[in-house]
Amino acid sequence: MTPVAIAMMAVAVLIIWGGLAVSTWFMVTHPLDTSHHPHDDHDFDAAPAQD
Amino acid sequence: MAKVEAREQWSGQLGFLLSAIGSAVGLGNIWRFPGVAYTSGGGAFIIPYVVALLTAGIPILMLDYALGHRFRGSAPAVFRRLGKKFEGLGWLQVAICVVIAMYYIVILAWATSYIFFSLNLAWGADPAAFFKTDFLHVTDPAFTLVMDWSVFWPMLALWVLVFAVMSLRVRKGLELANKIAIPLLVVMFVALVVRALFLPGAADGLTALFTPDWAALADPGVWVAAYTQIFFSLSVAFGIMMTYASYIRPRANLIPTGYVAAFANSSFEILAGIGVFATLGFMAYSQGVPVSELKGITGVILSFVTFPTVISMMPGGPIFGVLFFGSLFLAGFSSMVSIIEVIIAAVREKFALSRPVAVAVIVGFLAIGSMLIFATTNGLNALDVVDNIVNNIGILTAAVLECILVALVVRKLPELQHHLNQTSTAHLGTWWRILVGILNPLVLGYILIATAITLVTTGYDEYPGEFLLLFGGVTVAFLLVASVIMSLLPWRTDVDRFTPLPLIPYTNRSGKEVSA
């Protein structure tokens, strides 16, 4: 492979696979708070119709 | 008024994430991205590709998530909850899924057959003739009911498999299928890529793919190719992500999950690019020609003509063939079930059907339709035209209308942004509303109009005008008529009795409280 092709392959891999790694890391290290939340009791069908 | 059964839910974040990735990673990742990147600037394509991912792919993916999760319904229910007269847009998206499901299964049937053909290299010395003549019995483009039984039987078997998965509901059907298919797909495809990298000539293939043509960045066509690739690859704006998001429990970390799904989809595309071009490099090396002289480097021909040719050349070809066509099957099947779920969810909610009845009716209808149209000796021609119309006209129209409706007509973007932010540990800024409400309608609208003009003025490929009119025209007519008729039929569930999650204050990343 030519140096420029290697460089561009590295850039592509770094950005896209790096993006996957960073977003996965963020998702795992920033989970939702598991304590009780008002949304847990929400009844979607309880209220009158909306338009 | 009947009430549909309690809404099904994914078992958790992982189940949804794998299913969303399974839907996004499809045939286009393997057979479309590598060729598009190569012909659109090579290594330089990464720039428009990443720009398109960040400005169109991820924002519209988040829009689909927000709509599905906030309004908790199938596509028609979601758009009806935005306003009764907008239900038709939901049915347009469902109709698009009906059309895609009918021809997608045919490609899966081919891939399934080719897994077995790989074992003894059944295509012989001329894979092109084998594919078109011996296997598909392709005739001149014209409507026919002459069945191609070598496609019919695998299709029937696959419809039975689809029926089984869809009958098992969201968790034990869709989610379990994806939890098996996606890890298996990654393992198989990584094995294929590693093997390809050790073939002689692989480096030449990668050099061809990644050598940048910087001048291409000045070509608007390259940017259009990047937006088109990202947009179709992520399976956005035709109901899939909306339906899948409606099965997420009310409290869900939507935004980080969306980023992971989007980057996972693109990561698979990069992997496919490396695997496909390493293999093409070997083909060029074996034939003693430069990679630039190879033909058939994208789509159906890449998979069913070029790859069989390469497989016959390499030591251990049958194993490579099983890995390639097995990967194609897994990627396609996980997308196929997501497409069918859009239709099932919509019809169930509209007509208050139980899941078993809805699955039986819909899979039966799709199976018969797909066989009559695509399991014939005209199947390849019909597929080519219908795929072009439904993607380039149907999905783009649905996407432009979705953005315009939400951003400019009902002006729900601030509400949806708040919804996403209050349910997630990452937050979207005003930039998201600008991208969805202004940039995307302009960019996608431009691509749609330019494509439509080209289709009308120059036709498509070398198909006769009357053939294009028949299959293309019928496809467009079906999409329009289905969306109008289905929205006029009365609902048998109380779709309008719905209250979305209340908007509550949340704390943003800089510690400030954002009120509803």
PDB file of N, CA, C and O in Angstrom, chain B residues 432-483:
ATOM      1  N   TRP B 432     -29.384  20.507  16.312  1.00  0.00           N
ATOM      2  CA  TRP B 432     -30.201  19.383  15.825  1.00  0.00           C
ATOM      3  C   TRP B 432     -31.447  19.888  15.106  1.00  0.00           C
ATOM      4  O   TRP B 432     -31.810  19.402  14.036  1.00  0.00           O
ATOM      5  N   ARG B 433     -32.063  20.922  15.681  1.00  0.00           N
ATOM      6  CA  ARG B 433     -33.291  21.459  15.059  1.00  0.00           C
ATOM      7  C   ARG B 433     -32.966  22.115  13.718  1.00  0.00           C
ATOM      8  O   ARG B 433     -33.743  22.032  12.769  1.00  0.00           O
ATOM      9  N   ILE B 434     -31.811  22.756  13.660  1.00  0.00           N
ATOM     10  CA  ILE B 434     -31.417  23.415  12.392  1.00  0.00           C
ATOM     11  C   ILE B 434     -31.163  22.357  11.309  1.00  0.00           C
ATOM     12  O   ILE B 434     -31.615  22.481  10.171  1.00  0.00           O
ATOM     13  N   LEU B 435     -30.465  21.287  11.700  1.00  0.00           N
ATOM     14  CA  LEU B 435     -30.151  20.246  10.717  1.00  0.00           C
ATOM     15  C   LEU B 435     -31.422  19.557  10.220  1.00  0.00           C
ATOM     16  O   LEU B 435     -31.611  19.347   9.019  1.00  0.00           O
ATOM     17  N   VAL B 436     -32.310  19.208  11.156  1.00  0.00           N
ATOM     18  CA  VAL B 436     -33.526  18.488  10.757  1.00  0.00           C
ATOM     19  C   VAL B 436     -34.499  19.417  10.034  1.00  0.00           C
ATOM     20  O   VAL B 436     -35.128  19.022   9.046  1.00  0.00           O
ATOM     21  N   GLY B 437     -34.604  20.637  10.497  1.00  0.00           N
ATOM     22  CA  GLY B 437     -35.634  21.528   9.966  1.00  0.00           C
ATOM     23  C   GLY B 437     -35.225  22.310   8.728  1.00  0.00           C
ATOM     24  O   GLY B 437     -36.085  22.701   7.933  1.00  0.00           O
ATOM     25  N   ILE B 438     -33.929  22.521   8.545  1.00  0.00           N
ATOM     26  CA  ILE B 438     -33.496  23.356   7.409  1.00  0.00           C
ATOM     27  C   ILE B 438     -32.571  22.592   6.460  1.00  0.00           C
ATOM     28  O   ILE B 438     -32.875  22.417   5.282  1.00  0.00           O
ATOM     29  N   LEU B 439     -31.440  22.120   6.990  1.00  0.00           N
ATOM     30  CA  LEU B 439     -30.447  21.510   6.093  1.00  0.00           C
ATOM     31  C   LEU B 439     -30.983  20.258   5.392  1.00  0.00           C
ATOM     32  O   LEU B 439     -30.856  20.118   4.179  1.00  0.00           O
ATOM     33  N   ASN B 440     -31.579  19.356   6.166  1.00  0.00           N
ATOM     34  CA  ASN B 440     -31.995  18.082   5.563  1.00  0.00           C
ATOM     35  C   ASN B 440     -33.113  18.202   4.539  1.00  0.00           C
ATOM     36  O   ASN B 440     -33.038  17.564   3.496  1.00  0.00           O
ATOM     37  N   PRO B 441     -34.155  19.011   4.805  1.00  0.00           N
ATOM     38  CA  PRO B 441     -35.147  19.172   3.725  1.00  0.00           C
ATOM     39  C   PRO B 441     -34.515  19.733   2.450  1.00  0.00           C
ATOM     40  O   PRO B 441     -34.869  19.325   1.346  1.00  0.00           O
ATOM     41  N   LEU B 442     -33.545  20.657   2.606  1.00  0.00           N
ATOM     42  CA  LEU B 442     -32.904  21.248   1.427  1.00  0.00           C
ATOM     43  C   LEU B 442     -32.046  20.212   0.690  1.00  0.00           C
ATOM     44  O   LEU B 442     -32.188  20.021  -0.523  1.00  0.00           O
ATOM     45  N   VAL B 443     -31.172  19.531   1.443  1.00  0.00           N
ATOM     46  CA  VAL B 443     -30.249  18.577   0.799  1.00  0.00           C
ATOM     47  C   VAL B 443     -31.024  17.397   0.208  1.00  0.00           C
ATOM     48  O   VAL B 443     -30.846  17.040  -0.966  1.00  0.00           O
ATOM     49  N   LEU B 444     -31.879  16.792   1.022  1.00  0.00           N
ATOM     50  CA  LEU B 444     -32.614  15.617   0.540  1.00  0.00           C
ATOM     51  C   LEU B 444     -33.615  16.011  -0.538  1.00  0.00           C
ATOM     52  O   LEU B 444     -33.846  15.259  -1.496  1.00  0.00           O
ATOM     53  N   GLY B 445     -34.206  17.203  -0.411  1.00  0.00           N
ATOM     54  CA  GLY B 445     -35.131  17.690  -1.436  1.00  0.00           C
ATOM     55  C   GLY B 445     -34.412  17.883  -2.766  1.00  0.00           C
ATOM     56  O   GLY B 445     -34.927  17.519  -3.831  1.00  0.00           O
ATOM     57  N   TYR B 446     -33.197  18.431  -2.713  1.00  0.00           N
ATOM     58  CA  TYR B 446     -32.402  18.623  -3.937  1.00  0.00           C
ATOM     59  C   TYR B 446     -32.106  17.273  -4.591  1.00  0.00           C
ATOM     60  O   TYR B 446     -32.274  17.108  -5.813  1.00  0.00           O
ATOM     61  N   ILE B 447     -31.678  16.302  -3.759  1.00  0.00           N
ATOM     62  CA  ILE B 447     -31.353  14.970  -4.308  1.00  0.00           C
ATOM     63  C   ILE B 447     -32.597  14.343  -4.934  1.00  0.00           C
ATOM     64  O   ILE B 447     -32.549  13.765  -6.022  1.00  0.00           O
ATOM     65  N   LEU B 448     -33.739  14.496  -4.253  1.00  0.00           N
ATOM     66  CA  LEU B 448     -34.995  13.919  -4.755  1.00  0.00           C
ATOM     67  C   LEU B 448     -35.373  14.516  -6.103  1.00  0.00           C
ATOM     68  O   LEU B 448     -35.670  13.790  -7.062  1.00  0.00           O
ATOM     69  N   ILE B 449     -35.332  15.834  -6.182  1.00  0.00           N
ATOM     70  CA  ILE B 449     -35.746  16.493  -7.437  1.00  0.00           C
ATOM     71  C   ILE B 449     -34.778  16.136  -8.571  1.00  0.00           C
ATOM     72  O   ILE B 449     -35.195  15.796  -9.679  1.00  0.00           O
ATOM     73  N   ALA B 450     -33.470  16.178  -8.263  1.00  0.00           N
ATOM     74  CA  ALA B 450     -32.476  15.862  -9.303  1.00  0.00           C
ATOM     75  C   ALA B 450     -32.654  14.421  -9.794  1.00  0.00           C
ATOM     76  O   ALA B 450     -32.587  14.143 -10.996  1.00  0.00           O
ATOM     77  N   THR B 451     -32.908  13.500  -8.858  1.00  0.00           N
ATOM     78  CA  THR B 451     -33.098  12.090  -9.238  1.00  0.00           C
ATOM     79  C   THR B 451     -34.353  11.921 -10.082  1.00  0.00           C
ATOM     80  O   THR B 451     -34.355  11.197 -11.083  1.00  0.00           O
ATOM     81  N   ALA B 452     -35.432  12.587  -9.664  1.00  0.00           N
ATOM     82  CA  ALA B 452     -36.697  12.448 -10.387  1.00  0.00           C
ATOM     83  C   ALA B 452     -36.560  12.994 -11.811  1.00  0.00           C
ATOM     84  O   ALA B 452     -37.034  12.371 -12.767  1.00  0.00           O
ATOM     85  N   ILE B 453     -35.884  14.125 -11.947  1.00  0.00           N
ATOM     86  CA  ILE B 453     -35.703  14.711 -13.289  1.00  0.00           C
ATOM     87  C   ILE B 453     -34.892  13.753 -14.168  1.00  0.00           C
ATOM     88  O   ILE B 453     -35.239  13.504 -15.332  1.00  0.00           O
ATOM     89  N   THR B 454     -33.807  13.206 -13.597  1.00  0.00           N
ATOM     90  CA  THR B 454     -32.986  12.271 -14.371  1.00  0.00           C
ATOM     91  C   THR B 454     -33.803  11.057 -14.802  1.00  0.00           C
ATOM     92  O   THR B 454     -33.712  10.593 -15.939  1.00  0.00           O
ATOM     93  N   LEU B 455     -34.612  10.533 -13.875  1.00  0.00           N
ATOM     94  CA  LEU B 455     -35.420   9.347 -14.188  1.00  0.00           C
ATOM     95  C   LEU B 455     -36.399   9.635 -15.324  1.00  0.00           C
ATOM     96  O   LEU B 455     -36.548   8.829 -16.249  1.00  0.00           O
ATOM     97  N   VAL B 456     -37.054  10.793 -15.245  1.00  0.00           N
ATOM     98  CA  VAL B 456     -38.069  11.120 -16.244  1.00  0.00           C
ATOM     99  C   VAL B 456     -37.422  11.413 -17.598  1.00  0.00           C
ATOM    100  O   VAL B 456     -37.930  10.997 -18.641  1.00  0.00           O
ATOM    101  N   THR B 457     -36.294  12.123 -17.592  1.00  0.00           N
ATOM    102  CA  THR B 457     -35.705  12.550 -18.868  1.00  0.00           C
ATOM    103  C   THR B 457     -34.840  11.477 -19.530  1.00  0.00           C
ATOM    104  O   THR B 457     -34.836  11.341 -20.750  1.00  0.00           O
ATOM    105  N   THR B 458     -34.108  10.717 -18.725  1.00  0.00           N
ATOM    106  CA  THR B 458     -33.192   9.745 -19.350  1.00  0.00           C
ATOM    107  C   THR B 458     -33.528   8.292 -19.022  1.00  0.00           C
ATOM    108  O   THR B 458     -32.841   7.389 -19.483  1.00  0.00           O
ATOM    109  N   GLY B 459     -34.556   8.064 -18.215  1.00  0.00           N
ATOM    110  CA  GLY B 459     -34.907   6.680 -17.873  1.00  0.00           C
ATOM    111  C   GLY B 459     -33.928   6.092 -16.875  1.00  0.00           C
ATOM    112  O   GLY B 459     -33.173   6.822 -16.224  1.00  0.00           O
ATOM    113  N   TYR B 460     -33.932   4.778 -16.780  1.00  0.00           N
ATOM    114  CA  TYR B 460     -33.045   4.119 -15.830  1.00  0.00           C
ATOM    115  C   TYR B 460     -32.384   2.933 -16.522  1.00  0.00           C
ATOM    116  O   TYR B 460     -33.073   2.089 -17.096  1.00  0.00           O
ATOM    117  N   ASP B 461     -31.070   2.922 -16.457  1.00  0.00           N
ATOM    118  CA  ASP B 461     -30.294   1.866 -17.097  1.00  0.00           C
ATOM    119  C   ASP B 461     -30.699   1.779 -18.571  1.00  0.00           C
ATOM    120  O   ASP B 461     -30.895   2.805 -19.206  1.00  0.00           O
ATOM    121  N   GLU B 462     -30.873   0.571 -19.099  1.00  0.00           N
ATOM    122  CA  GLU B 462     -31.256   0.481 -20.506  1.00  0.00           C
ATOM    123  C   GLU B 462     -32.626  -0.168 -20.661  1.00  0.00           C
ATOM    124  O   GLU B 462     -32.926  -0.797 -21.670  1.00  0.00           O
ATOM    125  N   TYR B 463     -33.455  -0.003 -19.612  1.00  0.00           N
ATOM    126  CA  TYR B 463     -34.785  -0.622 -19.679  1.00  0.00           C
ATOM    127  C   TYR B 463     -35.679   0.150 -20.646  1.00  0.00           C
ATOM    128  O   TYR B 463     -35.632   1.390 -20.699  1.00  0.00           O
ATOM    129  N   PRO B 464     -36.541  -0.582 -21.396  1.00  0.00           N
ATOM    130  CA  PRO B 464     -37.479   0.094 -22.282  1.00  0.00           C
ATOM    131  C   PRO B 464     -38.441   0.974 -21.477  1.00  0.00           C
ATOM    132  O   PRO B 464     -38.768   0.653 -20.327  1.00  0.00           O
ATOM    133  N   GLY B 465     -38.887   2.066 -22.100  1.00  0.00           N
ATOM    134  CA  GLY B 465     -39.770   3.013 -21.418  1.00  0.00           C
ATOM    135  C   GLY B 465     -41.021   2.371 -20.864  1.00  0.00           C
ATOM    136  O   GLY B 465     -41.434   2.645 -19.731  1.00  0.00           O
ATOM    137  N   GLU B 466     -41.631   1.464 -21.661  1.00  0.00           N
ATOM    138  CA  GLU B 466     -42.886   0.867 -21.204  1.00  0.00           C
ATOM    139  C   GLU B 466     -42.675  -0.050 -20.006  1.00  0.00           C
ATOM    140  O   GLU B 466     -43.536  -0.169 -19.132  1.00  0.00           O
ATOM    141  N   PHE B 467     -41.482  -0.679 -19.939  1.00  0.00           N
ATOM    142  CA  PHE B 467     -41.172  -1.538 -18.791  1.00  0.00           C
ATOM    143  C   PHE B 467     -40.994  -0.678 -17.528  1.00  0.00           C
ATOM    144  O   PHE B 467     -41.512  -1.007 -16.454  1.00  0.00           O
ATOM    145  N   LEU B 468     -40.283   0.452 -17.687  1.00  0.00           N
ATOM    146  CA  LEU B 468     -40.107   1.372 -16.558  1.00  0.00           C
ATOM    147  C   LEU B 468     -41.454   1.905 -16.092  1.00  0.00           C
ATOM    148  O   LEU B 468     -41.712   2.009 -14.893  1.00  0.00           O
ATOM    149  N   LEU B 469     -42.299   2.228 -17.079  1.00  0.00           N
ATOM    150  CA  LEU B 469     -43.615   2.773 -16.755  1.00  0.00           C
ATOM    151  C   LEU B 469     -44.448   1.734 -16.013  1.00  0.00           C
ATOM    152  O   LEU B 469     -45.128   2.043 -15.030  1.00  0.00           O
ATOM    153  N   LEU B 470     -44.368   0.482 -16.464  1.00  0.00           N
ATOM    154  CA  LEU B 470     -45.162  -0.578 -15.845  1.00  0.00           C
ATOM    155  C   LEU B 470     -44.717  -0.805 -14.398  1.00  0.00           C
ATOM    156  O   LEU B 470     -45.504  -0.645 -13.471  1.00  0.00           O
ATOM    157  N   PHE B 471     -43.442  -1.147 -14.201  1.00  0.00           N
ATOM    158  CA  PHE B 471     -43.003  -1.500 -12.851  1.00  0.00           C
ATOM    159  C   PHE B 471     -42.753  -0.257 -11.981  1.00  0.00           C
ATOM    160  O   PHE B 471     -43.099  -0.251 -10.798  1.00  0.00           O
ATOM    161  N   GLY B 472     -42.168   0.776 -12.566  1.00  0.00           N
ATOM    162  CA  GLY B 472     -41.958   2.008 -11.798  1.00  0.00           C
ATOM    163  C   GLY B 472     -43.273   2.705 -11.516  1.00  0.00           C
ATOM    164  O   GLY B 472     -43.539   3.138 -10.389  1.00  0.00           O
ATOM    165  N   GLY B 473     -44.117   2.788 -12.555  1.00  0.00           N
ATOM    166  CA  GLY B 473     -45.401   3.476 -12.412  1.00  0.00           C
ATOM    167  C   GLY B 473     -46.309   2.766 -11.427  1.00  0.00           C
ATOM    168  O   GLY B 473     -46.956   3.396 -10.586  1.00  0.00           O
ATOM    169  N   VAL B 474     -46.352   1.438 -11.516  1.00  0.00           N
ATOM    170  CA  VAL B 474     -47.202   0.680 -10.595  1.00  0.00           C
ATOM    171  C   VAL B 474     -46.698   0.848  -9.158  1.00  0.00           C
ATOM    172  O   VAL B 474     -47.489   0.974  -8.223  1.00  0.00           O
ATOM    173  N   THR B 475     -45.378   0.890  -8.998  1.00  0.00           N
ATOM    174  CA  THR B 475     -44.819   1.074  -7.652  1.00  0.00           C
ATOM    175  C   THR B 475     -45.244   2.423  -7.070  1.00  0.00           C
ATOM    176  O   THR B 475     -45.734   2.500  -5.937  1.00  0.00           O
ATOM    177  N   VAL B 476     -45.081   3.482  -7.857  1.00  0.00           N
ATOM    178  CA  VAL B 476     -45.462   4.819  -7.379  1.00  0.00           C
ATOM    179  C   VAL B 476     -46.962   4.871  -7.100  1.00  0.00           C
ATOM    180  O   VAL B 476     -47.406   5.391  -6.060  1.00  0.00           O
ATOM    181  N   ALA B 477     -47.753   4.297  -8.014  1.00  0.00           N
ATOM    182  CA  ALA B 477     -49.210   4.300  -7.833  1.00  0.00           C
ATOM    183  C   ALA B 477     -49.589   3.542  -6.571  1.00  0.00           C
ATOM    184  O   ALA B 477     -50.446   3.977  -5.793  1.00  0.00           O
ATOM    185  N   PHE B 478     -48.930   2.412  -6.335  1.00  0.00           N
ATOM    186  CA  PHE B 478     -49.226   1.620  -5.128  1.00  0.00           C
ATOM    187  C   PHE B 478     -48.948   2.440  -3.869  1.00  0.00           C
ATOM    188  O   PHE B 478     -49.748   2.470  -2.928  1.00  0.00           O
ATOM    189  N   LEU B 479     -47.798   3.122  -3.855  1.00  0.00           N
ATOM    190  CA  LEU B 479     -47.435   3.904  -2.669  1.00  0.00           C
ATOM    191  C   LEU B 479     -48.483   4.983  -2.392  1.00  0.00           C
ATOM    192  O   LEU B 479     -48.916   5.172  -1.249  1.00  0.00           O
ATOM    193  N   LEU B 480     -48.903   5.662  -3.454  1.00  0.00           N
ATOM    194  CA  LEU B 480     -49.868   6.756  -3.282  1.00  0.00           C
ATOM    195  C   LEU B 480     -51.241   6.226  -2.885  1.00  0.00           C
ATOM    196  O   LEU B 480     -51.851   6.695  -1.921  1.00  0.00           O
ATOM    197  N   VAL B 481     -51.726   5.221  -3.636  1.00  0.00           N
ATOM    198  CA  VAL B 481     -53.078   4.703  -3.392  1.00  0.00           C
ATOM    199  C   VAL B 481     -53.157   4.060  -2.007  1.00  0.00           C
ATOM    200  O   VAL B 481     -54.110   4.282  -1.256  1.00  0.00           O
ATOM    201  N   ALA B 482     -52.125   3.293  -1.638  1.00  0.00           N
ATOM    202  CA  ALA B 482     -52.151   2.626  -0.335  1.00  0.00           C
ATOM    203  C   ALA B 482     -52.181   3.650   0.790  1.00  0.00           C
ATOM    204  O   ALA B 482     -52.931   3.496   1.768  1.00  0.00           O
ATOM    205  N   SER B 483     -51.392   4.735   0.650  1.00  0.00           N
ATOM    206  CA  SER B 483     -51.364   5.707   1.745  1.00  0.00           C
ATOM    207  C   SER B 483     -52.688   6.448   1.863  1.00  0.00           C
ATOM    208  O   SER B 483     -53.132   6.758   2.968  1.00  0.00           O
TER     209      SER B 483
END
